[in-house]
Every structure is written in structure tokens, then in C-alpha cells.
Coordinates of C-alpha atoms in Angstrom, one line a residue:
M189 CA 58.8 -4.9 52.5
S190 CA 62.4 -5.2 53.4
S191 CA 64.9 -4.2 50.8
R192 CA 67.4 -6.8 52.0
G193 CA 67.7 -9.7 49.5
R194 CA 65.8 -7.8 46.9
T195 CA 66.5 -7.1 43.2
R196 CA 65.7 -3.5 42.5
V197 CA 64.6 -2.5 39.0
G198 CA 63.9 1.2 38.6
K199 CA 61.3 2.1 41.3
Y200 CA 60.3 -1.6 41.8
E201 CA 61.6 -4.1 44.3
L202 CA 61.2 -7.7 43.1
G203 CA 59.9 -10.5 45.3
R204 CA 58.9 -14.1 44.9
T205 CA 58.4 -15.8 41.5
L206 CA 54.7 -16.1 40.7
G207 CA 55.2 -18.2 37.6
E208 CA 57.5 -18.9 34.7
G209 CA 57.5 -20.2 31.1
T210 CA 60.0 -20.7 28.3
F211 CA 60.5 -17.0 27.5
A212 CA 59.3 -15.2 30.6
K213 CA 59.1 -15.2 34.4
V214 CA 56.5 -13.3 36.4
K215 CA 57.5 -11.9 39.8
F216 CA 55.7 -10.2 42.6
A217 CA 57.0 -6.6 43.1
R218 CA 56.3 -3.4 45.0
N219 CA 56.5 0.2 43.8
V220 CA 58.8 1.8 46.5
E221 CA 57.4 5.2 45.7
N222 CA 53.7 4.5 46.6
G223 CA 53.8 1.0 48.1
E224 CA 51.6 -0.5 45.3
A225 CA 51.9 -4.2 44.7
V226 CA 52.3 -5.2 41.0
A227 CA 53.3 -8.2 39.0
I228 CA 56.3 -7.8 36.6
K229 CA 56.8 -10.1 33.6
I230 CA 60.5 -10.4 32.9
L231 CA 61.6 -11.3 29.4
D232 CA 65.1 -12.3 28.3
K233 CA 66.1 -10.2 25.3
E234 CA 68.7 -12.8 24.1
K235 CA 66.1 -15.6 24.0
I236 CA 63.6 -13.4 22.3
F237 CA 66.0 -12.5 19.5
K238 CA 67.5 -16.0 19.3
H239 CA 64.1 -17.7 18.8
K240 CA 62.8 -14.9 16.6
M241 CA 60.0 -14.0 19.1
I242 CA 60.2 -10.3 18.6
A243 CA 57.0 -10.0 16.7
Q244 CA 55.0 -12.1 19.2
I245 CA 56.4 -10.3 22.2
K246 CA 55.7 -6.9 20.6
R247 CA 52.2 -8.1 19.8
E248 CA 51.6 -9.2 23.5
I249 CA 52.8 -5.8 24.8
S250 CA 50.8 -3.9 22.2
T251 CA 47.7 -5.9 22.9
M252 CA 47.8 -5.3 26.6
K253 CA 48.5 -1.6 26.2
L254 CA 45.5 -1.3 23.9
I255 CA 43.1 -2.8 26.4
R256 CA 41.7 -0.8 29.3
H257 CA 38.8 -2.7 30.8
P258 CA 37.7 -3.7 34.3
N259 CA 37.7 -7.4 33.4
V260 CA 41.2 -7.4 31.8
V261 CA 44.5 -7.4 33.7
R262 CA 46.0 -3.9 33.2
L263 CA 49.5 -3.2 31.9
Y264 CA 51.0 -0.1 33.7
E265 CA 54.3 0.4 32.0
V266 CA 57.2 -1.2 30.1
M267 CA 60.9 -0.9 30.9
A268 CA 64.1 -2.4 29.5
S269 CA 67.6 -3.1 30.7
K270 CA 70.4 -4.1 28.4
T271 CA 69.4 -7.8 28.7
K272 CA 65.8 -7.8 29.8
I273 CA 62.3 -6.4 29.2
Y274 CA 60.1 -5.7 32.2
I275 CA 56.3 -5.5 31.8
V276 CA 54.6 -4.0 34.8
L277 CA 51.1 -5.5 35.3
E278 CA 48.2 -5.3 37.7
F279 CA 48.7 -7.7 40.6
V280 CA 45.6 -9.9 41.0
T281 CA 45.3 -11.6 44.4
G282 CA 42.4 -14.0 44.1
G283 CA 44.1 -16.7 42.1
E284 CA 42.9 -18.6 38.9
L285 CA 39.3 -19.3 38.3
F286 CA 40.5 -22.8 37.5
D287 CA 41.7 -23.2 41.1
K288 CA 38.3 -22.2 42.4
I289 CA 36.8 -25.0 40.5
A290 CA 39.6 -27.4 41.5
R291 CA 38.9 -26.6 45.2
K292 CA 35.2 -26.3 45.3
G293 CA 34.0 -28.3 42.2
R294 CA 31.3 -27.0 39.9
L295 CA 29.7 -23.6 40.5
K296 CA 26.0 -23.0 40.9
E297 CA 24.4 -21.7 37.8
D298 CA 23.9 -18.1 39.0
E299 CA 27.6 -17.8 40.1
A300 CA 28.8 -19.4 36.8
R301 CA 26.6 -16.9 34.9
K302 CA 28.1 -14.0 36.8
Y303 CA 31.6 -15.0 35.8
F304 CA 30.5 -15.8 32.2
Q305 CA 28.9 -12.3 31.9
Q306 CA 32.2 -10.7 33.0
L307 CA 34.2 -12.9 30.5
I308 CA 31.9 -11.9 27.6
N309 CA 32.2 -8.2 28.6
A310 CA 36.0 -8.5 28.4
V311 CA 36.1 -10.5 25.2
D312 CA 33.5 -8.3 23.5
Y313 CA 35.6 -5.2 24.3
C314 CA 38.8 -6.9 23.1
H315 CA 37.1 -7.7 19.8
S316 CA 35.9 -4.1 19.5
R317 CA 39.5 -3.1 19.6
G318 CA 40.5 -5.7 17.0
V319 CA 42.1 -8.0 19.5
F320 CA 41.4 -11.8 19.6
H321 CA 42.7 -13.7 22.6
R322 CA 42.9 -17.2 21.0
D323 CA 43.8 -19.1 24.3
L324 CA 40.8 -18.5 26.5
K325 CA 40.6 -21.1 29.3
P326 CA 40.0 -21.0 33.1
E327 CA 43.8 -20.9 33.8
N328 CA 43.9 -17.5 32.0
L329 CA 41.0 -16.1 34.0
L330 CA 42.1 -14.6 37.3
L331 CA 40.0 -13.3 40.2
D332 CA 40.8 -10.2 42.3
D333 CA 40.1 -10.0 46.0
N334 CA 36.6 -8.8 45.3
G335 CA 35.8 -11.8 43.1
V336 CA 35.9 -9.8 39.9
L337 CA 37.1 -11.8 36.9
K338 CA 40.2 -10.6 35.0
V339 CA 41.4 -12.0 31.7
T340 CA 45.1 -12.4 31.3
D341 CA 47.9 -13.9 29.1
F342 CA 47.7 -12.3 25.7
G343 CA 50.8 -14.2 24.5
L344 CA 48.7 -15.9 21.7
S345 CA 46.5 -13.0 20.9
A346 CA 46.2 -11.7 17.4
L347 CA 46.0 -8.0 16.2
P348 CA 44.2 -7.0 13.0
Q349 CA 47.6 -7.0 11.1
Q350 CA 47.6 -10.8 11.2
V351 CA 44.3 -11.1 9.4
R352 CA 45.0 -12.1 5.8
E353 CA 43.2 -10.8 2.6
D354 CA 40.5 -13.4 3.1
G355 CA 39.6 -11.7 6.3
L356 CA 40.6 -14.8 8.4
L357 CA 43.3 -15.8 10.8
H358 CA 45.6 -18.7 9.9
T359 CA 47.6 -19.6 13.0
T360 CA 46.7 -22.7 14.9
C361 CA 47.2 -22.1 18.6
G362 CA 45.5 -22.5 22.0
T363 CA 44.7 -25.4 24.3
P364 CA 43.2 -28.4 22.5
N365 CA 40.2 -28.9 24.8
Y366 CA 39.1 -25.3 24.4
V367 CA 39.9 -24.8 20.7
A368 CA 37.2 -24.3 18.1
P369 CA 36.9 -26.9 15.3
E370 CA 37.7 -24.4 12.6
V371 CA 41.0 -23.5 14.3
I372 CA 42.1 -27.2 14.3
N373 CA 40.9 -27.5 10.7
D374 CA 43.6 -24.9 9.6
K375 CA 41.7 -23.4 6.8
G376 CA 41.4 -20.0 8.3
Y377 CA 39.0 -18.8 11.0
D378 CA 37.2 -15.8 12.4
G379 CA 39.0 -14.9 15.7
A380 CA 35.8 -13.6 17.3
K381 CA 33.8 -16.8 16.5
A382 CA 36.7 -18.9 17.8
D383 CA 37.0 -17.0 21.0
L384 CA 33.3 -17.4 21.6
W385 CA 33.5 -21.2 21.2
S386 CA 36.2 -21.2 23.9
C387 CA 33.9 -19.1 26.1
G388 CA 31.2 -21.8 25.6
V389 CA 33.6 -24.5 26.8
I390 CA 34.5 -22.4 29.8
L391 CA 30.8 -21.9 30.7
F392 CA 30.3 -25.7 30.5
V393 CA 33.3 -26.3 32.8
L394 CA 32.1 -23.7 35.3
M395 CA 28.7 -25.4 35.6
A396 CA 29.7 -29.0 35.2
G397 CA 33.1 -29.1 36.9
Y398 CA 34.6 -31.1 34.0
L399 CA 35.3 -30.6 30.2
P400 CA 32.7 -31.2 27.5
F401 CA 35.4 -32.6 25.2
E402 CA 38.0 -34.8 26.7
D403 CA 40.0 -37.8 25.4
S404 CA 43.5 -39.1 26.1
N405 CA 43.9 -39.6 22.3
L406 CA 44.4 -36.3 20.5
M407 CA 42.8 -37.4 17.3
S408 CA 39.7 -38.8 19.2
L409 CA 39.5 -35.5 21.0
Y410 CA 39.5 -33.6 17.7
K411 CA 36.8 -35.8 16.3
K412 CA 34.6 -35.0 19.3
I413 CA 35.2 -31.3 18.8
F414 CA 34.5 -31.4 15.1
K415 CA 31.1 -33.1 15.8
A416 CA 30.4 -31.1 18.9
E417 CA 30.0 -34.5 20.6
Y418 CA 29.2 -33.7 24.3
T419 CA 26.5 -34.3 26.8
C420 CA 25.2 -31.8 29.3
P421 CA 24.8 -33.1 32.9
P422 CA 21.2 -33.3 34.3
W423 CA 21.6 -30.3 36.6
F424 CA 22.0 -27.8 33.7
S425 CA 18.8 -25.8 33.2
S426 CA 17.0 -26.1 29.9
N427 CA 17.9 -22.5 28.9
A428 CA 21.6 -23.0 29.8
K429 CA 21.6 -26.2 27.6
K430 CA 20.0 -24.3 24.7
L431 CA 22.6 -21.5 24.9
I432 CA 25.6 -23.8 25.2
K433 CA 24.3 -25.7 22.1
K434 CA 24.2 -22.4 20.2
I435 CA 27.7 -21.5 21.3
L436 CA 29.2 -24.9 20.7
D437 CA 28.0 -25.0 17.1
P438 CA 30.8 -26.6 15.0
N439 CA 29.8 -24.5 12.1
P440 CA 31.1 -20.9 12.7
L441 CA 28.7 -19.5 10.2
T442 CA 25.7 -20.5 12.2
R443 CA 27.3 -20.2 15.6
I444 CA 25.7 -17.5 17.8
T445 CA 27.4 -14.1 17.9
I446 CA 28.3 -12.1 21.0
A447 CA 25.6 -9.5 20.0
E448 CA 23.0 -12.2 19.9
L449 CA 24.4 -13.8 23.0
I450 CA 24.0 -10.6 25.1
E451 CA 20.2 -10.6 24.1
N452 CA 19.8 -14.2 25.2
E453 CA 17.2 -14.8 28.0
W454 CA 19.6 -17.0 30.1
F455 CA 22.5 -14.6 29.7
K456 CA 20.5 -11.4 30.5
K457 CA 19.5 -12.6 34.0
G458 CA 21.1 -10.1 36.5
Y459 CA 23.3 -8.8 33.7
Q460 CA 25.2 -5.5 34.4
P461 CA 26.9 -3.9 31.4
P462 CA 30.5 -2.7 32.3
S463 CA 31.0 0.9 33.2
F464 CA 34.4 2.5 32.6
Q465 CA 36.1 5.4 30.9
Q466 CA 37.6 5.1 27.4
E467 CA 41.2 6.1 27.1
E468 CA 43.4 7.0 24.1
I469 CA 46.4 4.7 24.1
N470 CA 49.7 5.4 22.3
L471 CA 51.9 2.5 21.1
D472 CA 54.9 4.7 20.0
D473 CA 57.1 3.5 22.9
V474 CA 56.7 -0.2 22.2
D475 CA 59.5 -0.3 19.5
A476 CA 61.9 1.5 21.8
I477 CA 62.3 -1.4 24.2
F478 CA 63.5 -3.6 21.4
N479 CA 65.9 -0.9 20.1
E480 CA 69.5 -2.2 20.7
S481 CA 71.0 1.2 19.9
G482 CA 68.8 3.0 22.4
E483 CA 70.1 5.7 24.7
S484 CA 71.7 4.0 27.8
G485 CA 70.0 6.7 29.9
N486 CA 66.6 5.2 29.0
L487 CA 67.6 1.8 30.3
V488 CA 66.9 0.5 33.9
V489 CA 69.6 -1.3 35.9
E490 CA 69.2 -4.3 38.2
R491 CA 70.7 -4.1 41.6
R492 CA 70.9 -7.3 43.7
E493 CA 71.9 -8.3 47.2
E494 CA 72.7 -12.0 47.8
R495 CA 70.8 -13.5 50.7
P496 CA 67.4 -15.2 51.2
V497 CA 64.5 -12.9 50.3
I498 CA 62.7 -11.6 53.3
M499 CA 59.0 -12.0 52.9
N500 CA 56.8 -9.7 55.0
A501 CA 53.3 -10.3 56.3
F502 CA 51.6 -8.8 53.3
E503 CA 53.5 -11.1 50.8
L504 CA 53.0 -14.1 53.1
I505 CA 49.2 -13.5 53.0
S506 CA 49.4 -12.8 49.2
T507 CA 50.6 -16.3 48.6
S508 CA 47.3 -17.6 49.8
Q509 CA 44.0 -17.5 47.8
G510 CA 41.9 -14.4 48.4
L511 CA 44.2 -13.1 51.1
N512 CA 43.0 -15.8 53.4
L513 CA 45.8 -16.9 55.7
S514 CA 44.1 -20.1 56.8
N515 CA 44.6 -21.5 53.3
L516 CA 48.4 -21.0 53.6
F517 CA 48.6 -23.4 56.6
E518 CA 45.9 -25.8 55.7
K519 CA 46.8 -29.5 55.2
Q520 CA 45.8 -30.5 51.7
M521 CA 47.8 -33.6 50.9
G522 CA 45.5 -34.6 48.1
L523 CA 45.5 -31.3 46.2
V524 CA 48.9 -30.6 44.7
K525 CA 48.7 -28.5 41.6
R526 CA 51.7 -26.6 40.2
E527 CA 53.5 -25.7 43.4
T528 CA 53.9 -26.6 47.0
R529 CA 55.4 -24.9 50.1
F530 CA 56.6 -25.9 53.5
T531 CA 58.2 -24.1 56.5
S532 CA 61.5 -24.9 58.1
K533 CA 63.6 -23.7 61.0
R534 CA 66.9 -25.0 59.5
P535 CA 69.4 -22.6 57.9
A536 CA 68.7 -21.8 54.2
N537 CA 71.8 -23.5 52.9
E538 CA 71.0 -26.7 54.8
I539 CA 67.4 -26.7 53.4
L540 CA 68.7 -26.5 49.8
S541 CA 71.3 -29.2 50.5
K542 CA 68.6 -31.5 51.8
I543 CA 66.4 -31.0 48.8
E544 CA 69.5 -31.7 46.5
E545 CA 70.2 -34.9 48.5
A546 CA 66.6 -36.1 48.1
A547 CA 66.3 -35.1 44.4
T548 CA 69.6 -36.4 43.0
P549 CA 68.7 -40.2 43.5
L550 CA 65.5 -39.5 41.6
G551 CA 67.5 -38.6 38.5
F552 CA 67.4 -34.8 38.8
D553 CA 70.3 -32.5 37.7
V554 CA 70.6 -29.7 40.3
K555 CA 71.7 -26.1 39.6
K556 CA 72.1 -23.7 42.5
N557 CA 72.0 -19.9 42.3
N558 CA 72.3 -18.3 45.7
Y559 CA 69.1 -19.2 47.6
K560 CA 67.3 -20.6 44.5
M561 CA 67.7 -24.0 42.9
K562 CA 66.5 -25.7 39.7
L563 CA 66.0 -29.4 39.4
H564 CA 66.0 -30.8 35.9
G565 CA 64.7 -34.3 35.3
A566 CA 66.9 -36.5 33.1
K567 CA 64.0 -38.6 31.7
T568 CA 61.5 -37.2 29.1
G569 CA 58.0 -37.3 30.5
R570 CA 54.5 -36.8 29.1
K571 CA 55.2 -33.1 28.5
G572 CA 59.0 -33.1 28.2
H573 CA 61.5 -33.0 31.0
L574 CA 60.1 -32.2 34.5
C575 CA 61.7 -29.0 35.8
I576 CA 61.2 -27.8 39.3
A577 CA 62.2 -24.3 40.6
T578 CA 63.0 -24.0 44.3
E579 CA 63.4 -20.9 46.4
V580 CA 63.9 -20.2 50.1
F581 CA 62.2 -17.1 51.7
E582 CA 62.9 -15.8 55.2
V583 CA 59.5 -15.1 56.8
A584 CA 60.8 -14.4 60.4
P585 CA 64.1 -14.7 62.2
S586 CA 65.2 -18.4 61.8
L587 CA 62.0 -19.3 60.1
Y588 CA 61.9 -20.0 56.3
M589 CA 59.3 -20.8 53.8
V590 CA 60.4 -23.1 51.0
E591 CA 58.6 -23.1 47.7
L592 CA 58.8 -25.9 45.1
R593 CA 57.2 -24.9 41.8
K594 CA 56.7 -26.8 38.6
A595 CA 58.6 -24.8 35.9
G596 CA 58.2 -27.4 33.1
G597 CA 56.8 -30.8 32.4
D598 CA 53.6 -32.6 33.5
T599 CA 51.7 -31.7 36.7
L600 CA 51.0 -35.3 37.6
E601 CA 54.7 -36.1 37.3
F602 CA 55.3 -33.1 39.6
H603 CA 52.8 -34.6 42.0
K604 CA 54.7 -38.0 42.0
F605 CA 58.0 -36.2 42.6
Y606 CA 56.4 -34.3 45.5
K607 CA 55.4 -37.6 47.1
N608 CA 58.7 -39.2 46.6
I609 CA 60.8 -36.3 48.0
S610 CA 58.6 -35.7 51.1
T611 CA 60.1 -38.6 53.0
G612 CA 63.7 -37.3 52.6
L613 CA 62.7 -33.9 53.9
E614 CA 60.9 -35.0 57.1
D615 CA 63.7 -33.8 59.4
I616 CA 63.7 -30.2 58.0
V617 CA 60.0 -29.6 57.8
W618 CA 58.7 -27.6 60.7
N619 CA 55.2 -28.0 62.2
S620 CA 53.6 -26.3 65.2
E621 CA 53.0 -28.3 68.4
E622 CA 49.3 -28.7 67.4
E623 CA 50.2 -30.0 64.0
E624 CA 52.8 -32.4 65.5
A625 CA 50.1 -33.9 67.7
K626 CA 47.7 -34.3 64.7
K627 CA 50.2 -36.1 62.4
T628 CA 51.1 -39.0 64.7
N629 CA 50.0 -41.6 62.1
S630 CA 49.9 -39.5 58.9
G631 CA 53.6 -38.7 58.5
T632 CA 55.1 -35.3 57.7
Y633 CA 53.3 -33.1 55.1
M634 CA 54.1 -30.1 53.1
V635 CA 51.7 -27.1 52.8
T636 CA 50.1 -26.9 49.4
I637 CA 49.0 -23.7 47.7
T638 CA 47.0 -24.2 44.5

């Protein structure tokens, strides 16, 4: 990895942005001491304090430090500067389980069972440590390069301190399609039973390729969930149907438990209990990163050089699912998810200017920051304002990779924006001679990574 165009934080060099949300951004990074690739979640202290998010962020960090399991993304260390908090995490290369379903459709029952077994192993362990995830869905399930499932995103998890005197949790959260009926009901719920319901929905999605509960009207969706109103497709085996019915029981008191699930005939087929060493974990350092009066010697400092980030071969491959380079340059016009990339031989400044020229007439406010740019939609869409983050990476002398990533708003609206802007960028998108010959009647395309 070249240090040019890098931000250095402690012993880590930061690379491309992997994802971002309201309070955090996740970046690819490399440990310069041992060359290890990691993901670093960067939190803005000012935003955390302003929005009174201290308790939630502390909870997320504490949760991930408590969990040491082969099916859970590992937290290596936590650092802080004067303005930011850096959470160093295991870098998982295989992408989201959701993307596997989006690309290939439903999984065969044996493959779905394998992932479901790993999911239950992780969730069971979390529960044994008093941790409830509360937002389990395929998007929060990652795969490593060996196809091993890893649970991530504990931003909505709950530690035992949040359980009230009645022994129940009382915070409504999670993604509607995956949420248990008792969570929506807002009368208190058992975090373990609610997580298991979400696991049942995930199992259904893995084997069916679609959700058991879906409706464009939120109240209609809730009614279906309350009644457990769903239909299994004909290709489900009878034992799978029976198990899903026991998990998607709208009454948490009669819903199957994880202990009972592990003894289920369908679940036990080919089951391998996890094997790993238990570790004692200390949380004493968590408070220190929020301590404004902390010793300055304990703080890390960001150092930055302003020029396009140079992306080496390893990182270029890592942008593709499962380290498969063919996916990076595969034409997939119909499969735009949350981000899209294209290559160009034009200078970086010219690329950004062209994108600005194409986006402005579509009603987007443009903010530039060196070789990055944010496009903010003026109109309020289905999920708020569409926001698109753009960054230019140098992958070879005079060859750049341009990434457009949805940072906020609706994915379908991002898809529409992508189609509209493509025409205005035709003269800067670079294709090989072979690709040029193939696109005679199809027009210019951008490479899509899901």
C-alpha cells in the first residue's frame, strides 16, 4: 500500500470508505507494522455529544469487546483523537450475505442450514454473555473469504443494564420486516426470543429468496407480523416448514428456544458446534476514550496528504466479492445496489467536474473536499434526501477508479440517479478495446459492485 494520499492514524493507514451512516464512517485500513488489513469505524465526537449518543456508542463498543466468537466480527482495539473515536475491527472480505442472495437468488436448503447454524451459534453465544443484537438481518451478516458467516453491527444491541425490573427490554428498534411482534407491541420483550424470531425470518429469506412478511403499507405489514401471516413456498422440506412455524410463533411464551432449536432434527443435520478459546475481557478502557480531560499523550493524531488515494492491487481485489477480480470488471447494468464504480483515464479534477456538471441539473447540491465529493439531493425522497458520496482512487499511472456510493436516502432513487447521470459521463468512462467492441448498441456502462 502506498502511503501517498493516505490519512495515517496511529499505526494504521486509512484507505477507501467501505460504508457510512449518520454518526459513523467505516474505512479500509492497513496496520503498517504487520501489513494486516482491518476496517476502522470512525465516530465524530462532536456529533456523539451533540445528539446525546454517548450511552449508545459506549454500549456498541462494550458489546463488541465482550464478544469473542468465530462467527462474530472481532473488535481489535479502540483509539481516540481530540475530535474522533476509532474502532479497529476485523476486515471481512466476502461481502454481505444479503448480496449473495441478491446475486444468486435463494440458497439450497443444505447451504441455508449451514449459514443458519453459524448464525445460531453466534446469537446463542451473545445471549450467554447477556448481549442481544436486536437488528439481525442479512445485511448485518457478512461472509469471510472462506464463506464463514460473521455477525456485525451491534449499534442497536442491548446489554443487561437495559433490562428493567420486569426482566424485559423496552426499546423498539430494528428493521420492520425482521422485527418480532412483541417488539412492535411496545409492552416489553425478551431480547433472546426477539432475536430468535429475526433468525427465523432470515432462514426463510435464505431458502425462499424473499421475505415472509412484506407490505408497502407499514400497518398492513405489522398486522401480518402480529398474525404470523406467511406462506412457505413448495420447495421447503416438511421439516423446514415445521421448524420455521415454531420460530415464527407470534406468542413469545410458546416460541421455540435456542436450546430446543439446537436439538431439532432439521437443525442438527451436519451440525458442528463452534470450537474456540474463552477469553477474559476488560472494559476499563472504554470510558477513557470519551474522557475530554484525558492525557493528550494518549490521543492519536491524524496526518493527511492531499492527492488522490493510490489503490494497490490488494485493495483493488478487495473491492470485489470474495477476492474475485472478475466481479470487479463484470458488466451488471441491472444490478445496482448501494454503490457503483467506473474507471477513467481523465485527470481526477476533470472527473469530479464532469460528475458535478451532470449532477447539478438533477437538483443536487455539490460539496467538494480534495478528491472526494458529496452530492445532496434538494428534494425529499422516500427515505429522506438522497445523498451520494464520490471518491476518486488512482489504481495505476493515469488510470483512476471512481466510486459513487449511496450515503443516505433510498436505494431505488440512487438507482434512478445512476441511470440519469450515466449519459453525461460517457466521454470520461474508460473501457478496454474488447469492451468497446461489445457495447456498440448498448451505450456506455459503469461497473457495479454490490
